PDB file of C-alpha atoms and ligand atoms in Angstrom:
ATOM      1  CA  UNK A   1      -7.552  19.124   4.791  1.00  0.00           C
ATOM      2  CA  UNK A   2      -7.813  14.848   4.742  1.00  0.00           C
ATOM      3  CA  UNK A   3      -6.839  12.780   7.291  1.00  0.00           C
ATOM      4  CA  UNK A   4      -4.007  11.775   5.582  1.00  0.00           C
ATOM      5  CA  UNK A   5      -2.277  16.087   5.253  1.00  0.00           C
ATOM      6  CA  UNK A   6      -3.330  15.889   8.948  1.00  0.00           C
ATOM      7  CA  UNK A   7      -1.099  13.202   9.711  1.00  0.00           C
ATOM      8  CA  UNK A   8       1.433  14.036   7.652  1.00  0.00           C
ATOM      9  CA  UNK A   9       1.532  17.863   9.462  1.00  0.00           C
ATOM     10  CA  UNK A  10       1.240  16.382  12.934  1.00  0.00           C
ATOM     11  CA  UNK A  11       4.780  14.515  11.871  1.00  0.00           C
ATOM     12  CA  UNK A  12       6.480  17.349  10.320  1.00  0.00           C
ATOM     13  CA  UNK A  13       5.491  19.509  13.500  1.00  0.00           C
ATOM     14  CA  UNK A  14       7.378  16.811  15.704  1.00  0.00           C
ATOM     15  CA  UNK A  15      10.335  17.935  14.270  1.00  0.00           C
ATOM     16  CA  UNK A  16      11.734  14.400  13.695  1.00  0.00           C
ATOM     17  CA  UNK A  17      14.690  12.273  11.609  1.00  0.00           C
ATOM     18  CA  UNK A  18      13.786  10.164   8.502  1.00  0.00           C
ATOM     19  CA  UNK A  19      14.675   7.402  10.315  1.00  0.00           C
ATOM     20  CA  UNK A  20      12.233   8.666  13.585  1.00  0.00           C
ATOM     21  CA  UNK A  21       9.613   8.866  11.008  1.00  0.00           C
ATOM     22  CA  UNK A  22      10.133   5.931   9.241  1.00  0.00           C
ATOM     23  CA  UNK A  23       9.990   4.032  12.565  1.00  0.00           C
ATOM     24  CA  UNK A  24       6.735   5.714  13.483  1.00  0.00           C
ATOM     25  CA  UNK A  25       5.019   4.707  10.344  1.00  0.00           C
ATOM     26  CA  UNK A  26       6.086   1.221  10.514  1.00  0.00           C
ATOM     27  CA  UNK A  27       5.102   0.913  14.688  1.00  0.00           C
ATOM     28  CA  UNK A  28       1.926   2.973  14.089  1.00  0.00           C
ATOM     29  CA  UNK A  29       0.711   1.367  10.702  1.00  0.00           C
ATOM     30  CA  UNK A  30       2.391  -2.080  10.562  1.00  0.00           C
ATOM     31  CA  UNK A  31      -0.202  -4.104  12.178  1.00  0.00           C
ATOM     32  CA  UNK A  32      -2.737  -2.794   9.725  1.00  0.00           C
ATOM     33  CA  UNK A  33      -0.683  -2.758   6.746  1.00  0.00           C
ATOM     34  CA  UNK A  34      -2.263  -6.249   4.394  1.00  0.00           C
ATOM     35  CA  UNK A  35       0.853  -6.106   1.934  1.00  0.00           C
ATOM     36  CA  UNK A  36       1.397  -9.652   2.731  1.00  0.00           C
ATOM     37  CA  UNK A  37      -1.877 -10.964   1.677  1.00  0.00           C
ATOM     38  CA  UNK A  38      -1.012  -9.130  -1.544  1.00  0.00           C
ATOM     39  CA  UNK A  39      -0.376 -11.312  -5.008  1.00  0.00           C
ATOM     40  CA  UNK A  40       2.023  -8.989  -5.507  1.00  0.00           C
ATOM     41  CA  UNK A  41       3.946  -9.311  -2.194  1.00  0.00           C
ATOM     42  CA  UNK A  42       6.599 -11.651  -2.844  1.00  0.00           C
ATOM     43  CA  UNK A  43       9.465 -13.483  -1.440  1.00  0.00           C
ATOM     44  CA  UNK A  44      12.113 -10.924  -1.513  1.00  0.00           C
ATOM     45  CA  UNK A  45       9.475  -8.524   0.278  1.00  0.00           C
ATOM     46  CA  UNK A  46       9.070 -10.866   2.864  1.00  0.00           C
ATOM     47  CA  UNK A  47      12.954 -10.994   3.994  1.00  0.00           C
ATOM     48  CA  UNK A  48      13.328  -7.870   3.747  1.00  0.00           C
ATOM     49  CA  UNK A  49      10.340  -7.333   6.347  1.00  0.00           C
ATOM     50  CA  UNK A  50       8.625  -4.763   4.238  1.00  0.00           C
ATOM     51  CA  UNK A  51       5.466  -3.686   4.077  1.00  0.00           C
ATOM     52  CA  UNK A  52       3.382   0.266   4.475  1.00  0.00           C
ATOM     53  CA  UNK A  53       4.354   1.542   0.608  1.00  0.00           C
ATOM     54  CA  UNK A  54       2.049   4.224   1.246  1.00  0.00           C
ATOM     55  CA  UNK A  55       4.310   5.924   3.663  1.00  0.00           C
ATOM     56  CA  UNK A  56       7.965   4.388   3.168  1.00  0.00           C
ATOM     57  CA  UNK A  57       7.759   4.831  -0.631  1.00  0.00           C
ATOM     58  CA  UNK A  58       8.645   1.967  -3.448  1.00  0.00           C
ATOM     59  CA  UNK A  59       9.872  -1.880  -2.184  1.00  0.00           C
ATOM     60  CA  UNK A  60      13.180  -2.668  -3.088  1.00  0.00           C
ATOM     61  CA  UNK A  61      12.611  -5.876  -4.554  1.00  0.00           C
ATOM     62  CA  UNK A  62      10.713  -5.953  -8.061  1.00  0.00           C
ATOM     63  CA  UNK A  63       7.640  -6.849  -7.805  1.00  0.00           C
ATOM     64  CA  UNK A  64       4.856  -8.017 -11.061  1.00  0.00           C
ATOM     65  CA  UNK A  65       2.205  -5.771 -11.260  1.00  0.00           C
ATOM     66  CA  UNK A  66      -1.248  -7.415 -10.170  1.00  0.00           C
ATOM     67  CA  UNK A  67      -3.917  -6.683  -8.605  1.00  0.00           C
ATOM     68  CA  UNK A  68      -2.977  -4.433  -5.676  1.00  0.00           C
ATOM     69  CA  UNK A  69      -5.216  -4.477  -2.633  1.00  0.00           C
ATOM     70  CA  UNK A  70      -4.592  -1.462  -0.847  1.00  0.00           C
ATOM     71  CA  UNK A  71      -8.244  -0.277  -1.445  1.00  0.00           C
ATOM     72  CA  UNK A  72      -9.045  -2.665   1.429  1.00  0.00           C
ATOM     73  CA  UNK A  73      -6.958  -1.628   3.751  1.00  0.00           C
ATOM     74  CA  UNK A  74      -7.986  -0.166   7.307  1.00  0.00           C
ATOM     75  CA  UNK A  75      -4.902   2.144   6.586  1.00  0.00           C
ATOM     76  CA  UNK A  76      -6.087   3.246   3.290  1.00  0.00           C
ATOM     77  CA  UNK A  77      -9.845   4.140   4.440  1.00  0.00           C
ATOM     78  CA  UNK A  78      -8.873   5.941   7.826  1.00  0.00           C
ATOM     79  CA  UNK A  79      -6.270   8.216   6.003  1.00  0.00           C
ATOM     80  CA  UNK A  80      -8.210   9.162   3.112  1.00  0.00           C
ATOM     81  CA  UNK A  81      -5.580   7.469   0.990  1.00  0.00           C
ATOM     82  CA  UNK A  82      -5.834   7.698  -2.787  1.00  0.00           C
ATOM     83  CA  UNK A  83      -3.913   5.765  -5.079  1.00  0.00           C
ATOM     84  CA  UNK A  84      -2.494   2.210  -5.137  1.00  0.00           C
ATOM     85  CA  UNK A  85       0.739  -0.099  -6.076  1.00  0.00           C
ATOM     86  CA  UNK A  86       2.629   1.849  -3.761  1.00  0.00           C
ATOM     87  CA  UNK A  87       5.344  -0.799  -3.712  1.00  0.00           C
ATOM     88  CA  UNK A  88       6.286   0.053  -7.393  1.00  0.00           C
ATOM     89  CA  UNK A  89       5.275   3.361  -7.567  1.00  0.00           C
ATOM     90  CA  UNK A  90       5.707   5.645  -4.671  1.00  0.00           C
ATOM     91  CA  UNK A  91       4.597   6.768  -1.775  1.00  0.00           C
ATOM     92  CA  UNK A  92       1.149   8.457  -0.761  1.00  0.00           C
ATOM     93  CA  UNK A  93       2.937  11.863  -0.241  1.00  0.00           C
ATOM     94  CA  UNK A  94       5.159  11.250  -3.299  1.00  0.00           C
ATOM     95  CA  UNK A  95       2.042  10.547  -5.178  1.00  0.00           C
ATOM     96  CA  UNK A  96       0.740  13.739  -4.445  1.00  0.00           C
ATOM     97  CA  UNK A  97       3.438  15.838  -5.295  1.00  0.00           C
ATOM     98  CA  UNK A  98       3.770  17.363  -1.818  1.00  0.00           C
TER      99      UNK A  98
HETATM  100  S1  SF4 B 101      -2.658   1.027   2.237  1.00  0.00           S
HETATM  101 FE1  SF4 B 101      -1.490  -0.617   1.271  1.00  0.00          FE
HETATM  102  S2  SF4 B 101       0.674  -0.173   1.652  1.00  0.00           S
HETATM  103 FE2  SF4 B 101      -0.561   1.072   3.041  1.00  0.00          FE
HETATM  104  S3  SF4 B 101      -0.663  -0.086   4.922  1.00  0.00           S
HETATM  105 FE3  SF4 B 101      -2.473  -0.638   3.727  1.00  0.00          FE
HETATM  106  S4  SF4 B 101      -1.934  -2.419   2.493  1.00  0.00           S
HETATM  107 FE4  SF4 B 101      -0.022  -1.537   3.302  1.00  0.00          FE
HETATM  108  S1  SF4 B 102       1.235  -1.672  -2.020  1.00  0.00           S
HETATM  109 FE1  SF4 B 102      -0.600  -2.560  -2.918  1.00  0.00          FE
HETATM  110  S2  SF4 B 102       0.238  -3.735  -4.670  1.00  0.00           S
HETATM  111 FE2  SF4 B 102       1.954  -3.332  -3.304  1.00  0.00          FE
HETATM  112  S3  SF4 B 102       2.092  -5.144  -1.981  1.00  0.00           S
HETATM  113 FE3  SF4 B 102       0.828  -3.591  -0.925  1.00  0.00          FE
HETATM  114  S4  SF4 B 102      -1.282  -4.137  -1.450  1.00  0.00           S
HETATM  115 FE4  SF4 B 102       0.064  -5.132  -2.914  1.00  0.00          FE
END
């Protein structure tokens, strides 16, 4: 098991809401998360305050693909993450068909 099915079971043991977990992610992972240095991150992303793809799942804005760089993310390295353009693709769990 990776860090990231750890985390993930950790959650799902807690027992929480969407909404608990979607608040954890974004507390726990926000401060890491460098979306906004992103050419991809635009100005619709920024109002809307998003940011962490890998856990909340696609942005709601569209976004041009470009470079995307997850792969150099403290996030991405400590949970054994292993794709990228979450923002237009899906989530890391998603991703993985779990
Ligand atoms: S891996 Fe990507 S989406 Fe996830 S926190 Fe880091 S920069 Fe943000
Ligand atoms: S998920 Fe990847 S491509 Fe999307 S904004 Fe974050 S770093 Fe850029």
């Amino acid at each position: 098991m990776d860090e990231f099915e750890e985390k993930m079971e950790k959650i799902a043991a807690e027992g929480l809401s969407e909404a608990e977990i979607k608040k954890r992610f974004i507390d726990e992972l926000g401060d890491q998360c460098i979306c906004p240095d992103c050419p991809m991150y635009n100005q619709c992303a920024q109002e809307k305050y998003e940011g962490v793809y890998c856990f909340l799942g696609k942005s709601e804005c569209t976004m041009e693909e470009d470079d995307c760089i997850c792969p150099e993310c403290e996030v991405f390295e400590d949970l054994d993450l292993k794709y990228d353009l979450y923002c237009i693709k899906a989530s890391e769990k998603e991703l993985r068909g779990q």
